[in-house]
Structures are given as structure tokens and as C-alpha cells.
Coordinates of C-alpha atoms in Angstrom, one line a residue:
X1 CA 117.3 112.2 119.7
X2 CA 118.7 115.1 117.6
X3 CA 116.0 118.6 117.3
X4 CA 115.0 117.1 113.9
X5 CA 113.6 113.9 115.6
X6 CA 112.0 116.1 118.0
X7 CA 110.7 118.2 115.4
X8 CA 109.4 115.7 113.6
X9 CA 107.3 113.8 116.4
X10 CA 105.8 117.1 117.3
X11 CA 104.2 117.8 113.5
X12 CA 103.1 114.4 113.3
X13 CA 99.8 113.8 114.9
X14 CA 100.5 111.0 117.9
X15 CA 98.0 111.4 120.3
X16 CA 100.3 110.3 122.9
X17 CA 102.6 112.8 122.4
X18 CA 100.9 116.4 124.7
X19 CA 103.1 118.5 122.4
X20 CA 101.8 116.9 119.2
X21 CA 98.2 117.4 120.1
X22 CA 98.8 121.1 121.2
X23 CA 100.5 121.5 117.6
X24 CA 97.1 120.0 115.6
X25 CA 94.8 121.8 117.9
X26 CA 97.0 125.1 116.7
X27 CA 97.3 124.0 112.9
X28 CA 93.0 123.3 112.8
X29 CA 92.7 126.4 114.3
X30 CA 94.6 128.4 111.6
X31 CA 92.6 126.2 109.1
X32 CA 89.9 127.4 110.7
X33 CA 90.3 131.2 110.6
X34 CA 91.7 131.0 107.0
X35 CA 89.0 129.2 105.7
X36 CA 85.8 131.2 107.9
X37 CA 86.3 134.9 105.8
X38 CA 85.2 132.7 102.5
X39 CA 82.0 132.1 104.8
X40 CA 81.2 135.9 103.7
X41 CA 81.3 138.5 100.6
X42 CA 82.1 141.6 102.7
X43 CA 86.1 141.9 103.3
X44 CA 86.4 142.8 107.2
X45 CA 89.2 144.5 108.4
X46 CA 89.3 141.1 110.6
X47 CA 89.9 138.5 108.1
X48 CA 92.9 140.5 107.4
X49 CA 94.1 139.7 110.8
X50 CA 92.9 136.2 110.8
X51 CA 94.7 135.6 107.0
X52 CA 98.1 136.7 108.3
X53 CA 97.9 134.4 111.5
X54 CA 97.0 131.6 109.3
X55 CA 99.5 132.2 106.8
X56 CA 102.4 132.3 109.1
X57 CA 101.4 129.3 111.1
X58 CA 101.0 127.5 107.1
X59 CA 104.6 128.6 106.5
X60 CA 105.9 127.6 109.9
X61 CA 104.2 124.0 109.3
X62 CA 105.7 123.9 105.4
X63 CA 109.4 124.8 106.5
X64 CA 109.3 122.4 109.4
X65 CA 108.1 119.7 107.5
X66 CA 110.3 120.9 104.7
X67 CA 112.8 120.1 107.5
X68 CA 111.7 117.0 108.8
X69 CA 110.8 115.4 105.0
X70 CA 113.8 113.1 105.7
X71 CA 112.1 110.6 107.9
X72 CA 109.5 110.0 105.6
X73 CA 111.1 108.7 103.0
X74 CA 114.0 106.2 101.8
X75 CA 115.8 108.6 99.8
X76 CA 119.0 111.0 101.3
X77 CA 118.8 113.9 103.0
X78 CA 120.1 116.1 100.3
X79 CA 117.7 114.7 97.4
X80 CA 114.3 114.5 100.1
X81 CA 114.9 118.4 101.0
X82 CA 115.1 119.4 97.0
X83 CA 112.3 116.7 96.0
X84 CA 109.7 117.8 99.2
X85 CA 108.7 121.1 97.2
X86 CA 107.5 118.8 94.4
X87 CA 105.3 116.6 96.8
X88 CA 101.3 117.0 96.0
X89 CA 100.6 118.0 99.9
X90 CA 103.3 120.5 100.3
X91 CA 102.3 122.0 96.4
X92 CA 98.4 122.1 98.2
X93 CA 100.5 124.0 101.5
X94 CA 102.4 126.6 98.9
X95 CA 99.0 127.1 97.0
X96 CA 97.3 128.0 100.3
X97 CA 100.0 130.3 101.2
X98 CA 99.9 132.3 98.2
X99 CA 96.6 134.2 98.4
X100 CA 98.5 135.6 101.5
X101 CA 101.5 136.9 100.1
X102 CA 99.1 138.2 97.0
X103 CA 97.4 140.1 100.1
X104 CA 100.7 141.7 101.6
X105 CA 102.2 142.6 98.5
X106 CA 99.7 143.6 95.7
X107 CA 102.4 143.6 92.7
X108 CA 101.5 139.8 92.7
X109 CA 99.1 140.2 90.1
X110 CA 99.0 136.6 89.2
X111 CA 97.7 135.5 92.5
X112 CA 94.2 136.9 92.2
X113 CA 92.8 133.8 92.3
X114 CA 93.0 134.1 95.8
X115 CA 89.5 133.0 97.2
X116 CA 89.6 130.0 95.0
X117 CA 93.4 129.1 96.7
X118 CA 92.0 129.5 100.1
X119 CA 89.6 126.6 99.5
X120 CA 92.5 124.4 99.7
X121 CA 93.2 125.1 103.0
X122 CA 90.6 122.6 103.7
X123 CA 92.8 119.7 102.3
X124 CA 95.1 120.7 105.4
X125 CA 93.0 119.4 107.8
X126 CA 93.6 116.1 106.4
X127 CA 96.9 115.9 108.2
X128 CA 95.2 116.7 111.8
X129 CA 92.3 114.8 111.3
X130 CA 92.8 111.6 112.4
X131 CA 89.3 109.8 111.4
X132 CA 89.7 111.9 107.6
X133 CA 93.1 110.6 107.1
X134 CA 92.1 107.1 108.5
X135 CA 89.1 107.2 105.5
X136 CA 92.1 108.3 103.4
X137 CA 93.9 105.5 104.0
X138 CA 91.2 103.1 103.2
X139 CA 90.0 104.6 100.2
X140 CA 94.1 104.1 99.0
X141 CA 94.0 100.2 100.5
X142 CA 90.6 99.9 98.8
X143 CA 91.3 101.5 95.6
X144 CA 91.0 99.0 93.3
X145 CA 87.7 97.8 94.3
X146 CA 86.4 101.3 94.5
X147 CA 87.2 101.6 91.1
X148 CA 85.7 98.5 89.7
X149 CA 82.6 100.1 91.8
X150 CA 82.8 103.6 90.3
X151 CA 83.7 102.2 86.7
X152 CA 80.1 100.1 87.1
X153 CA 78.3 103.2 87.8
X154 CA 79.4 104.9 85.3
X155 CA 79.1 102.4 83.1
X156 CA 75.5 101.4 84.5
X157 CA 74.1 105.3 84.6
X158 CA 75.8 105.4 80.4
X159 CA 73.7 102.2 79.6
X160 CA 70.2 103.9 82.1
X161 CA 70.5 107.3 79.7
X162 CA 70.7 105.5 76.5
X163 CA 67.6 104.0 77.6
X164 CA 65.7 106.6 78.4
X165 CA 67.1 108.6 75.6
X166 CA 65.2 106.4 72.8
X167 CA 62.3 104.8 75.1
X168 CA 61.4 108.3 76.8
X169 CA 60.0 110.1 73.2
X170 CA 56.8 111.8 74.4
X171 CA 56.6 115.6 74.1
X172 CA 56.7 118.0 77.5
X173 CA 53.6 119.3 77.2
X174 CA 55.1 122.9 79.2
X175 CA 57.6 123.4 76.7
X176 CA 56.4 121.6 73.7
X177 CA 60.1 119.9 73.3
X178 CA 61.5 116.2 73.8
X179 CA 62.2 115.6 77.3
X180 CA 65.9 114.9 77.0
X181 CA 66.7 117.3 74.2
X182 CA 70.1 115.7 74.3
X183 CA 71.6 112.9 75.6
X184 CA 73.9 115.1 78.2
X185 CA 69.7 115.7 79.6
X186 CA 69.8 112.1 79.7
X187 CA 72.8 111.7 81.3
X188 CA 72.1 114.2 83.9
X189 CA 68.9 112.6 84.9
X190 CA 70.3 109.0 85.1
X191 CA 73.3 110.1 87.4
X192 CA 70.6 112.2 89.5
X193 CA 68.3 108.8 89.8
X194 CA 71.4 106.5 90.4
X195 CA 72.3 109.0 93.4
X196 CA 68.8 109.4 94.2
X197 CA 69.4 112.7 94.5
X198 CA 66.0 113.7 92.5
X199 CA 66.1 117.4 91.7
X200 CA 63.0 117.4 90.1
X201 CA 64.0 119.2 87.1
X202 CA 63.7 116.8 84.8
X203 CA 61.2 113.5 84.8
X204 CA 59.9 110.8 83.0
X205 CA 56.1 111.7 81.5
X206 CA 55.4 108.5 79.7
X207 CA 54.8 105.0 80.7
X208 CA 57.6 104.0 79.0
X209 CA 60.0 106.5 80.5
X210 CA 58.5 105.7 84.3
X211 CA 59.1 101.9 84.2
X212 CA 62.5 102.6 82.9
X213 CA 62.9 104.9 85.7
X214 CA 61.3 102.4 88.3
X215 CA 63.9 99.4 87.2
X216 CA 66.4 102.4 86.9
X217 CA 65.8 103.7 91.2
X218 CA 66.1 100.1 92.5
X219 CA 68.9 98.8 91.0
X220 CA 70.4 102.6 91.1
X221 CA 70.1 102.2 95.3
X222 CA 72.2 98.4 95.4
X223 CA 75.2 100.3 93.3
X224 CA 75.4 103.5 95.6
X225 CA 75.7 101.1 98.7
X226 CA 78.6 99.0 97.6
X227 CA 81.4 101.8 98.4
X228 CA 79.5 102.5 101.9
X229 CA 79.9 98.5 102.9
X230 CA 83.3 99.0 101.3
X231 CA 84.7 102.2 103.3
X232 CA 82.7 100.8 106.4
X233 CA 84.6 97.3 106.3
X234 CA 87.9 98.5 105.5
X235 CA 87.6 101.4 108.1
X236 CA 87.0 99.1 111.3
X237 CA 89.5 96.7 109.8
X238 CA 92.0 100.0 110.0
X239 CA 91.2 100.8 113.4
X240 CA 91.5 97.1 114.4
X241 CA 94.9 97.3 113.0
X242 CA 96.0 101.2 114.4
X243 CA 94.7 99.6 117.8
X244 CA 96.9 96.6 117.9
X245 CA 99.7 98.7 116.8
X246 CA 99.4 100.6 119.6
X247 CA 99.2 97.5 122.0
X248 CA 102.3 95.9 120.5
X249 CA 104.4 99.2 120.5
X250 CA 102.7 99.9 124.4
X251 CA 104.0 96.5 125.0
X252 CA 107.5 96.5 123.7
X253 CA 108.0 100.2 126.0
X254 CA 106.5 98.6 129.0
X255 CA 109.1 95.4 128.4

């Protein structure tokens, strides 16, 4: 095992491996401490601290697995070191990095988007998370369906807000104005009611516009728990699968 291999089971996440635990718990950490000074408006001389640790741990992790990009993919050394760059986590790990280097060395003007770069440091902890990137990885097996799912709410709350649009015509007696002044209104409400989220800002006031909401709640609540059966299902089936991977691979070492 050349120091590449070794490299490369010590940035993975195997929770077998002492090394490659001590490496996440590191790499959450710096997530961590990058992330907290968005927690607050005032800039303490802190944060400053806790930005440069997290940066250089973010570039440590970027040229390692810059290094290391070989043994994820099929193509040749060569061509998976110039194509890694180009990847969409390592572009989210370079846009993280940036606010820093905006930070040491003001004459980067263009990076003064900072705070909003910093949010992506969150997307990080998908890669040292194991039960995140296990959701991940059912929401990419169950894609399909999730998409039929989320192309019939969308087409459902569409069809709700054209409803109410022409059956909810009384006036709003506080403002003296049609309910749903436009259909975004509409819209608005029927995504709210299909989430049952219920702001409150905006309600039926007619007899009409309440059945129409009634019909529009209960059928509203069977659509927004088709993904949760779905994630749920293929999320046990994933672990069922990681586990007897495990067993096989626990097997073949102990043979």
C-alpha cells in the first residue's frame, strides 16, 4: 500500500479505520467553527482565528483529495487530477475557501460575497456525516420516484390555486381588495396549505373558498407523506445493505 492508498482510506469516512474517524471528527469541527461566526452580526477578533483554522484544514482536505481523486474514478491518473477541480463537491470546497483568502488579502475585491460562501461550508458535512450522506444516497436511488412525487405536487398545488383563484371572489373586508389579488397570492396559499405550513397571512373568507380549502388540507396531507414513506423505505433498505456489506467484507478478512 503506497502513501496514496493510505491517504485515501484516512479521508474517506470508514468507521473501522481509528485514523479516519479522528480525521472527520477534525474536518466537522473546522465546519463547525467556520460556520458559528455567521451565528452573529458583530465581527470578533475570534472568528478571525477560527476562519483561518478552518480554511487551512478546507485546503488540506481539497489537496489531499485532489491527490487521492484517482481511486474514485475509472479514468487515468493524469486526466482525474486535471478533471477533480471541475467536480461539483470540490467547486462547493474552493467556494468555501475563498471568503478566507478575500479575508487575508483584501485586494480580492470580487470575493465580498463572503458570508454568503461560508454558508456552503455546511454542504461539507455531507462527506462526514454518515446518516446525511446515507439520505443522500437514497434520495439519488429514489430519484425517479421522488420526482414523479414532486412533479404531482406541483402539479396538484397549480390545479388547488386555480381553484381558489376563480371560486374564492369575495372582498377582504380589512382591505377592501380580492383576497388573491393575483394568482402568485393564490399560488402562495396553496403551496402553504399543501405543506400545512399555515402562515395565516392569507385565508379563505367565503364558503366557497373554505370548502375548497377543506378538500384542498386533506388531500394536501396524503401528497406530503409519499416522499417520507419513500426516504424511510429506501433508507432501512440502505442500511440493510451497508450492514451486509460489512458482514461479507468482515467475513472474507476473517477467512
Amino acid at each position: 500500500m503506497n502513501i496514496f492508498e493510505r491517504i485515501n482510506n484516512i479521508i474517506e469516512p470508514r468507521k473501522e479505520n481509528t485514523l479516519s474517524r479522528v480525521y472527520d471528527y477534525i474536518m466537522l469541527t473546522a465546519i463547525a467553527i467556520g460556520i458559528f461566526p455567521l451565528m452573529f452580526r458583530t465581527h470578533y477578533k475570534i472568528f478571525w482565528f477560527f476562519d483561518v483554522i478552518s480554511c487551512a484544514c478546507f485546503l488540506l482536505d481539497y489537496i489531499l483529495r485532489w491527490l487521492t481523486y484517482h481511486f474514485h474514478t475509472s479514468l487515468k491518473k493524469w486526466v482525474s487530477f486535471i478533471v477533480y477541480p471541475f467536480t461539483p463537491m470540490a467547486v462547493i470546497d474552493m467556494l468555501s475557501i475563498l471568503p478566507t483568502i478575500s479575508l487575508l488579502a483584501p485586494s480580492f475585491k470580487l470575493f465580498r460575497v463572503s458570508r454568503l460562501l461560508r454558508v456552503l461550508r455546511v454542504v461539507k458535512i455531507i462527506r462526514y456525516y454518515e446518516p446525511l450522506g446515507i439520505i443522500l444516497n437514497v434520495i439519488h436511488k429514489q430519484r425517479k420516484i421522488l420526482w414523479t412525487v414532486l412533479s404531482l405536487s406541483v402539479f396538484y398545488v397549480f390545479i388547488t390555486a386555480l381553484i381558489m383563484f376563480n371560486g374564492e371572489e369575495d372582498i377582504n373586508p380589512e382591505t377592501g381588495e380580492y383576497l388573491f389579488e393575483t394568482f402568485f397570492d393564490a399560488f402562495y396559499w396553496a403551496a402553504c396549505t399543501l405543506t400545512t405550513v399555515g402562515y395565516g397571512d392569507l385565508y379563505p373568507i367565503s364558503d366557497t373558498g373554505r370548502v375548497i380549502s377543506i378538500i384542498s388540507s386533506m388531500v394536501g396531507i396524503a401528497i406530503i407523506a409519499l416522499p417520507s414513506g419513500i426516504i424511510t423505505a429506501g433508507y432501512m433498505d440502505e442500511l440493510r445493505t451497508r450492514k451486509e456489506q460489512k458482514e461479507k467484507l468482515r467475513t472474507s478478512k476473517d477467512s
